[in-house]
């Protein structure tokens, strides 16, 4: 049974406030928009009926249809949407950091998450309608997601920063930015929002417990973080071409890192133990990532196939279907998930990759001092390092026993 031809609908043209109907040529599929005057008025509905009737009478062919004269109503320029502003800010932010979707730092990941939540709540609304109430509505969504207080505060600050960028581009009024800055941060315990726990160093037995439950690639990255204090983004982006292997101490210079946009250099020294961890993964193309999730998946599939054959004739394993979904390098989030799953499999309390950086800083501070810990972490001053390297409590106890 042939399907009944669809009649174009009467709808609102948002940017002009007029009614509009879109006609389609039955043969060429070419389309034509016809404005009908002020939306919702009796005159616009009558004009809609006349346009549709003439189009049908012409056999649904645009060249034969005679569109009546449309009242001359000035069309207002399309309003800038919140989603458009956030997208342009995100593109500028990535360009400023020299990052791509494959080389995002954890800070940029955080920025993107907050912008996405804001876009999902009110992305279609015009920019000038975004005030303190809508910003509070975005915060309510973040609270419903169960995020911690500091995480919510970071997301809100990044959204406000997008509008500050809009002021610099003359796309947002300064008064609107001032109004958004009036939204105060959540207080401790307010509205039942959980307080994030302070990150502490992780002890070696808990690190060793995950080794049977992760791939050799992930374990090598964990070992490197323990030995060098590298960030996740620095470890996953390692390439052989970025590592100088001449001399007793190797030198790794990441192409992109957290403070590259500020003109800071990041140099990571790799001693003998770190070199031993890296050597099995360096026999590859110089510009390929040192640690490949594709290789990890293929090795795991091959091991499972070998274990399952139980003496049967060896057969080639089919290519894993999920291999196409994997990138050439791990993402920081993928490493975090792998460690979390391994902790659950080992039956221990979860710890994060970032805690390895805290651990390295604490060990170096205890043995060599705060300046050495600051140099290892790549900080520009010891004030930042103090938030990573915990004080040596044993030294404090010795002083207490001696004098107090």
Coordinates of C-alpha atoms in Angstrom, one line a residue:
X1 CA 0.0 0.0 0.0
X2 CA 1.6 3.3 -1.0
X3 CA 2.4 5.7 1.8
X4 CA 0.4 8.9 2.0
X5 CA 2.6 11.9 1.1
X6 CA 3.5 14.0 4.2
X7 CA 2.3 17.6 4.4
X8 CA 5.0 20.0 5.6
X9 CA 4.3 21.3 9.1
X10 CA 3.7 24.9 10.3
X11 CA 6.5 25.8 12.8
X12 CA 8.4 28.6 14.5
X13 CA 11.5 30.2 13.0
X14 CA 13.3 30.9 16.2
X15 CA 15.8 33.6 15.1
X16 CA 13.0 35.8 13.5
X17 CA 9.9 34.9 15.5
X18 CA 8.0 34.2 12.3
X19 CA 6.1 31.1 11.2
X20 CA 7.8 29.1 8.5
X21 CA 7.1 26.1 6.3
X22 CA 9.6 24.1 4.2
X23 CA 8.5 22.9 0.8
X24 CA 10.3 20.0 -1.0
X25 CA 10.3 19.4 -4.7
X26 CA 9.1 15.8 -5.3
X27 CA 11.5 15.2 -8.2
X28 CA 14.7 17.0 -7.3
X29 CA 14.3 16.9 -3.5
X30 CA 15.3 20.6 -3.5
X31 CA 13.9 22.5 -0.5
X32 CA 12.6 26.0 -0.1
X33 CA 11.7 27.9 3.2
X34 CA 8.7 30.2 3.1
X35 CA 8.2 32.7 5.9
X36 CA 4.6 33.3 6.8
X37 CA 4.6 36.3 9.1
X38 CA 4.3 36.5 12.9
X39 CA 4.1 33.1 14.4
X40 CA 0.8 32.1 16.0
X41 CA -1.4 34.7 14.2
X42 CA -4.5 33.9 12.2
X43 CA -3.0 35.6 9.2
X44 CA 0.1 33.3 9.2
X45 CA -2.1 30.2 9.5
X46 CA -4.2 31.4 6.5
X47 CA -1.1 32.1 4.5
X48 CA 0.2 28.6 5.4
X49 CA -3.0 27.0 4.1
X50 CA -2.7 29.0 0.8
X51 CA 1.0 28.0 0.3
X52 CA 0.3 24.3 1.0
X53 CA -2.7 24.3 -1.3
X54 CA -0.8 25.9 -4.2
X55 CA 2.1 23.6 -3.7
X56 CA -0.1 20.5 -3.8
X57 CA -2.0 21.8 -6.8
X58 CA 1.3 22.2 -8.7
X59 CA 2.1 18.5 -8.2
X60 CA 4.5 19.2 -5.3
X61 CA 7.0 20.8 -7.8
X62 CA 8.5 24.0 -6.6
X63 CA 9.0 25.6 -10.1
X64 CA 5.3 25.3 -10.8
X65 CA 4.1 26.5 -7.4
X66 CA 3.2 30.2 -7.0
X67 CA 4.1 31.4 -3.5
X68 CA 2.0 34.4 -2.4
X69 CA 3.6 37.6 -1.4
X70 CA 4.9 37.3 2.2
X71 CA 4.7 40.4 4.5
X72 CA 8.0 42.1 4.7
X73 CA 9.1 41.4 8.3
X74 CA 12.7 42.2 9.2
X75 CA 14.6 39.1 10.2
X76 CA 16.7 39.4 13.4
X77 CA 20.2 38.0 13.4
X78 CA 20.5 34.5 14.8
X79 CA 21.2 34.6 18.5
X80 CA 24.5 33.1 19.7
X81 CA 23.7 29.9 21.6
X82 CA 25.4 28.7 24.7
X83 CA 26.5 25.5 23.0
X84 CA 28.2 27.6 20.2
X85 CA 30.0 29.7 22.8
X86 CA 31.2 26.7 24.8
X87 CA 32.4 25.0 21.6
X88 CA 34.4 28.0 20.4
X89 CA 35.9 28.4 23.9
X90 CA 36.9 24.7 23.9
X91 CA 38.6 25.0 20.5
X92 CA 40.5 28.0 21.7
X93 CA 41.5 26.2 24.9
X94 CA 42.9 23.2 23.0
X95 CA 44.8 25.5 20.6
X96 CA 46.3 27.5 23.5
X97 CA 47.6 24.3 25.1
X98 CA 48.7 22.8 21.7
X99 CA 46.6 19.7 22.4
X100 CA 44.4 17.4 20.3
X101 CA 41.7 15.0 21.2
X102 CA 44.4 12.3 21.5
X103 CA 46.8 14.4 23.7
X104 CA 44.4 16.0 26.2
X105 CA 45.9 16.6 29.6
X106 CA 43.8 15.6 32.7
X107 CA 43.1 19.3 33.3
X108 CA 41.6 19.6 29.8
X109 CA 39.6 16.5 30.3
X110 CA 38.1 18.2 33.4
X111 CA 37.3 21.3 31.4
X112 CA 35.6 19.2 28.7
X113 CA 33.4 17.3 31.2
X114 CA 32.1 20.5 32.8
X115 CA 31.3 22.1 29.4
X116 CA 29.5 19.0 28.3
X117 CA 27.2 19.1 31.3
X118 CA 26.5 22.8 30.8
X119 CA 25.7 22.1 27.1
X120 CA 23.3 19.2 28.0
X121 CA 21.4 21.4 30.5
X122 CA 20.9 24.6 28.4
X123 CA 23.0 24.4 25.3
X124 CA 20.2 25.5 22.9
X125 CA 19.4 28.6 24.9
X126 CA 20.8 32.0 23.8
X127 CA 24.0 33.2 25.6
X128 CA 22.4 36.3 27.1
X129 CA 19.8 34.2 28.9
X130 CA 22.6 32.4 31.0
X131 CA 22.6 33.9 34.4
X132 CA 23.2 32.9 38.0
X133 CA 20.0 30.7 38.1
X134 CA 21.0 28.7 35.1
X135 CA 24.5 28.3 36.4
X136 CA 23.0 27.0 39.7
X137 CA 20.9 24.6 37.7
X138 CA 24.1 23.2 36.1
X139 CA 25.6 22.8 39.5
X140 CA 22.5 21.0 40.7
X141 CA 23.0 18.4 37.9
X142 CA 26.6 18.0 39.0
X143 CA 25.4 17.4 42.6
X144 CA 23.0 14.8 41.4
X145 CA 25.9 13.0 39.7
X146 CA 27.4 12.4 43.1
X147 CA 30.6 14.5 42.5
X148 CA 32.7 15.9 45.3
X149 CA 32.7 19.5 46.4
X150 CA 36.1 20.4 44.9
X151 CA 35.3 18.7 41.6
X152 CA 32.0 20.6 41.3
X153 CA 33.7 23.9 42.1
X154 CA 36.3 23.2 39.3
X155 CA 33.5 22.6 36.8
X156 CA 31.6 25.7 37.7
X157 CA 34.8 27.8 37.5
X158 CA 35.6 26.4 34.1
X159 CA 32.1 27.3 32.8
X160 CA 32.5 30.8 34.2
X161 CA 35.9 31.0 32.5
X162 CA 34.2 30.2 29.2
X163 CA 32.0 33.2 29.6
X164 CA 35.0 35.3 30.6
X165 CA 36.6 34.3 27.3
X166 CA 33.3 35.3 25.6
X167 CA 33.7 38.8 27.1
X168 CA 37.2 39.1 25.6
X169 CA 35.7 38.2 22.2
X170 CA 32.9 40.8 22.7
X171 CA 30.3 38.0 22.5
X172 CA 29.3 38.3 26.2
X173 CA 28.5 41.4 28.2
X174 CA 30.8 42.2 31.1
X175 CA 27.7 42.6 33.3
X176 CA 26.7 39.0 32.6
X177 CA 30.1 37.8 33.7
X178 CA 29.8 39.8 36.9
X179 CA 26.5 38.2 37.6
X180 CA 27.9 34.7 37.1
X181 CA 30.8 35.4 39.4
X182 CA 28.3 36.2 42.2
X183 CA 27.4 32.5 42.5
X184 CA 29.3 31.4 45.6
X185 CA 31.1 28.1 45.9
X186 CA 29.6 25.2 47.9
X187 CA 30.6 25.1 51.6
X188 CA 31.9 22.0 53.3
X189 CA 29.0 19.6 54.0
X190 CA 26.5 21.9 52.2
X191 CA 23.5 20.0 50.6
X192 CA 25.1 16.7 51.5
X193 CA 27.9 17.1 48.8
X194 CA 30.7 14.8 49.8
X195 CA 34.2 16.1 50.5
X196 CA 37.0 14.6 48.5
X197 CA 39.5 12.7 50.6
X198 CA 43.1 14.0 50.5
X199 CA 45.4 11.9 48.4
X200 CA 48.1 10.1 50.3
X201 CA 51.0 7.9 49.2
X202 CA 50.2 4.3 48.4
X203 CA 52.4 1.6 50.0
X204 CA 54.4 -0.9 47.9
X205 CA 52.4 -4.1 48.9
X206 CA 49.2 -2.5 47.5
X207 CA 50.9 -1.6 44.3
X208 CA 52.4 -5.1 43.8
X209 CA 48.9 -6.6 44.5
X210 CA 47.6 -5.5 41.1
X211 CA 50.4 -6.9 39.0
X212 CA 48.7 -10.2 38.1
X213 CA 45.5 -8.3 37.1
X214 CA 47.0 -5.8 34.6
X215 CA 48.7 -6.0 31.2
X216 CA 52.5 -5.7 31.0
X217 CA 52.0 -2.3 29.4
X218 CA 50.0 -1.0 32.3
X219 CA 52.3 -2.5 34.9
X220 CA 55.3 -0.8 33.2
X221 CA 53.5 2.5 33.4
X222 CA 52.9 2.0 37.1
X223 CA 56.5 1.1 37.7
X224 CA 57.7 4.2 35.8
X225 CA 55.4 6.4 37.8
X226 CA 56.7 4.8 41.0
X227 CA 60.3 5.4 39.9
X228 CA 60.0 8.9 38.3
X229 CA 56.8 10.6 39.6
X230 CA 55.5 11.1 36.1
X231 CA 52.0 12.2 35.4
X232 CA 49.5 9.9 33.6
X233 CA 49.6 12.1 30.5
X234 CA 53.4 12.0 30.3
X235 CA 53.6 8.3 30.6
X236 CA 50.9 7.4 28.0
X237 CA 52.4 9.8 25.5
X238 CA 56.0 8.4 25.6
X239 CA 57.6 7.8 22.2
X240 CA 61.1 6.4 21.5
X241 CA 62.0 9.5 19.6
X242 CA 61.4 11.6 22.8
X243 CA 63.9 9.6 24.8
X244 CA 67.6 10.3 24.7
X245 CA 69.2 6.9 25.5
X246 CA 72.8 8.0 25.5
X247 CA 74.6 8.4 28.8
X248 CA 74.2 6.7 32.2
X249 CA 70.9 8.6 32.8
X250 CA 68.4 8.7 30.0
X251 CA 66.4 11.9 29.4
X252 CA 62.7 12.0 28.4
X253 CA 61.2 15.2 27.1
X254 CA 57.4 15.0 26.6
X255 CA 56.1 16.7 23.5
X256 CA 53.1 18.0 25.4
X257 CA 52.6 18.4 29.2
X258 CA 50.6 20.2 31.7
X259 CA 52.5 23.5 31.7
X260 CA 53.8 23.6 28.1
X261 CA 51.4 26.4 27.3
X262 CA 53.2 28.6 29.9
X263 CA 56.5 28.1 28.2
X264 CA 57.9 25.6 30.8
X265 CA 60.1 22.7 29.8
X266 CA 59.6 19.3 31.2
X267 CA 62.6 17.1 31.5
X268 CA 62.4 13.6 33.1
X269 CA 65.5 11.8 34.1
X270 CA 65.4 8.0 33.8
X271 CA 67.8 6.0 35.9
X272 CA 68.9 2.3 35.5
X273 CA 65.7 0.9 37.0
X274 CA 63.4 2.9 34.8
X275 CA 65.6 2.0 31.8
X276 CA 65.1 -1.7 32.6
X277 CA 61.3 -1.1 32.6
X278 CA 61.4 0.6 29.3
X279 CA 63.7 -1.5 27.2
X280 CA 61.2 -4.3 26.3
X281 CA 58.9 -1.7 24.7
X282 CA 61.4 0.4 22.7
X283 CA 61.8 -1.9 19.7
X284 CA 59.1 -0.1 17.5
X285 CA 58.7 2.8 15.2
X286 CA 60.3 5.9 16.7
X287 CA 57.2 8.0 16.5
X288 CA 54.8 5.3 17.8
X289 CA 53.7 5.3 21.4
X290 CA 55.8 3.2 23.7
X291 CA 52.8 1.5 25.3
X292 CA 50.2 0.2 22.9
X293 CA 46.7 -1.0 24.0
X294 CA 46.4 -2.9 20.7
X295 CA 49.5 -5.0 21.6
X296 CA 48.1 -5.6 25.1
X297 CA 44.8 -6.9 23.7
X298 CA 46.4 -9.1 21.1
X299 CA 48.7 -10.7 23.7
X300 CA 45.8 -11.3 26.1
X301 CA 43.7 -12.9 23.3
X302 CA 46.6 -15.1 22.3
X303 CA 47.2 -16.2 25.9
X304 CA 43.5 -17.0 26.5
X305 CA 43.3 -19.0 23.2
X306 CA 46.4 -21.0 24.2
X307 CA 45.0 -21.8 27.6
X308 CA 41.7 -22.9 26.1
X309 CA 43.1 -25.3 23.5
X310 CA 44.2 -27.9 26.1
X311 CA 46.4 -29.9 23.7
X312 CA 44.3 -29.4 20.6
X313 CA 46.2 -28.6 17.3
X314 CA 47.3 -25.1 17.2
X315 CA 45.1 -22.8 15.1
X316 CA 45.5 -19.2 14.2
X317 CA 43.5 -16.9 16.5
X318 CA 41.0 -14.6 14.8
X319 CA 41.7 -10.9 14.9
X320 CA 39.8 -9.5 17.9
X321 CA 36.8 -7.4 16.8
X322 CA 37.4 -4.9 19.5
X323 CA 40.9 -4.1 18.2
X324 CA 39.4 -1.6 15.7
X325 CA 38.0 0.5 18.6
X326 CA 41.4 0.9 20.3
X327 CA 43.7 3.8 19.6
X328 CA 47.4 3.7 19.1
X329 CA 48.1 4.9 22.7
X330 CA 46.4 4.6 26.1
X331 CA 44.4 7.5 27.4
X332 CA 44.9 8.7 31.0
X333 CA 41.3 7.7 31.7
X334 CA 42.0 4.1 30.4
X335 CA 45.0 3.7 32.7
X336 CA 42.9 4.9 35.7
X337 CA 40.1 2.3 34.8
X338 CA 42.6 -0.5 34.5
X339 CA 44.1 0.2 37.9
X340 CA 40.6 0.4 39.5
X341 CA 39.5 -2.9 38.0
X342 CA 42.8 -4.5 39.1
X343 CA 42.3 -3.3 42.7
X344 CA 38.8 -4.8 42.7
X345 CA 40.1 -8.1 41.3
X346 CA 42.9 -8.1 44.0
X347 CA 40.4 -7.4 46.7
X348 CA 42.1 -4.3 48.0
X349 CA 41.1 -0.7 48.5
X350 CA 41.3 1.3 45.3
X351 CA 44.2 3.6 44.7
X352 CA 44.9 5.9 41.8
X353 CA 47.8 6.6 39.4
X354 CA 48.2 10.0 40.8
X355 CA 49.0 8.6 44.2
X356 CA 52.1 7.1 42.8
X357 CA 53.3 10.7 42.1
X358 CA 52.6 11.6 45.7
X359 CA 54.5 8.5 46.8
X360 CA 57.6 9.3 44.7
X361 CA 57.6 12.9 46.0
X362 CA 57.4 11.7 49.6
X363 CA 60.2 9.2 49.2
X364 CA 62.5 11.8 47.5
X365 CA 61.7 14.4 50.1
X366 CA 62.6 12.1 52.9
X367 CA 65.9 11.0 51.4
X368 CA 67.1 14.1 49.5
X369 CA 65.0 17.1 50.6
X370 CA 62.1 19.2 49.3
X371 CA 64.1 20.8 46.5
X372 CA 65.0 17.5 45.0
X373 CA 61.4 16.4 45.2
X374 CA 60.3 19.6 43.4
X375 CA 62.9 19.0 40.7
X376 CA 61.7 15.4 40.2
X377 CA 58.1 16.5 39.8
X378 CA 58.9 19.3 37.5
X379 CA 57.5 22.0 39.8
X380 CA 58.6 25.6 39.5
X381 CA 58.6 26.1 43.2
X382 CA 58.6 24.0 46.4
X383 CA 55.2 25.5 47.5
X384 CA 53.5 23.2 45.0
X385 CA 55.6 20.2 45.9
X386 CA 54.6 20.6 49.6
X387 CA 51.0 19.5 48.5
X388 CA 52.4 16.3 47.1
X389 CA 55.3 15.2 49.4
X390 CA 54.1 14.4 52.9
X391 CA 56.2 15.5 55.8
X392 CA 58.5 12.9 57.4
X393 CA 56.6 12.1 60.6
X394 CA 59.4 9.9 62.0
X395 CA 61.7 12.9 62.1
X396 CA 59.1 14.9 63.9
X397 CA 58.7 12.1 66.4
X398 CA 62.4 11.9 67.0
X399 CA 62.5 15.7 67.8
X400 CA 59.5 15.3 70.1
X401 CA 61.3 12.5 72.0
X402 CA 64.4 14.6 72.3
X403 CA 63.1 18.0 73.3
X404 CA 59.5 17.9 73.9

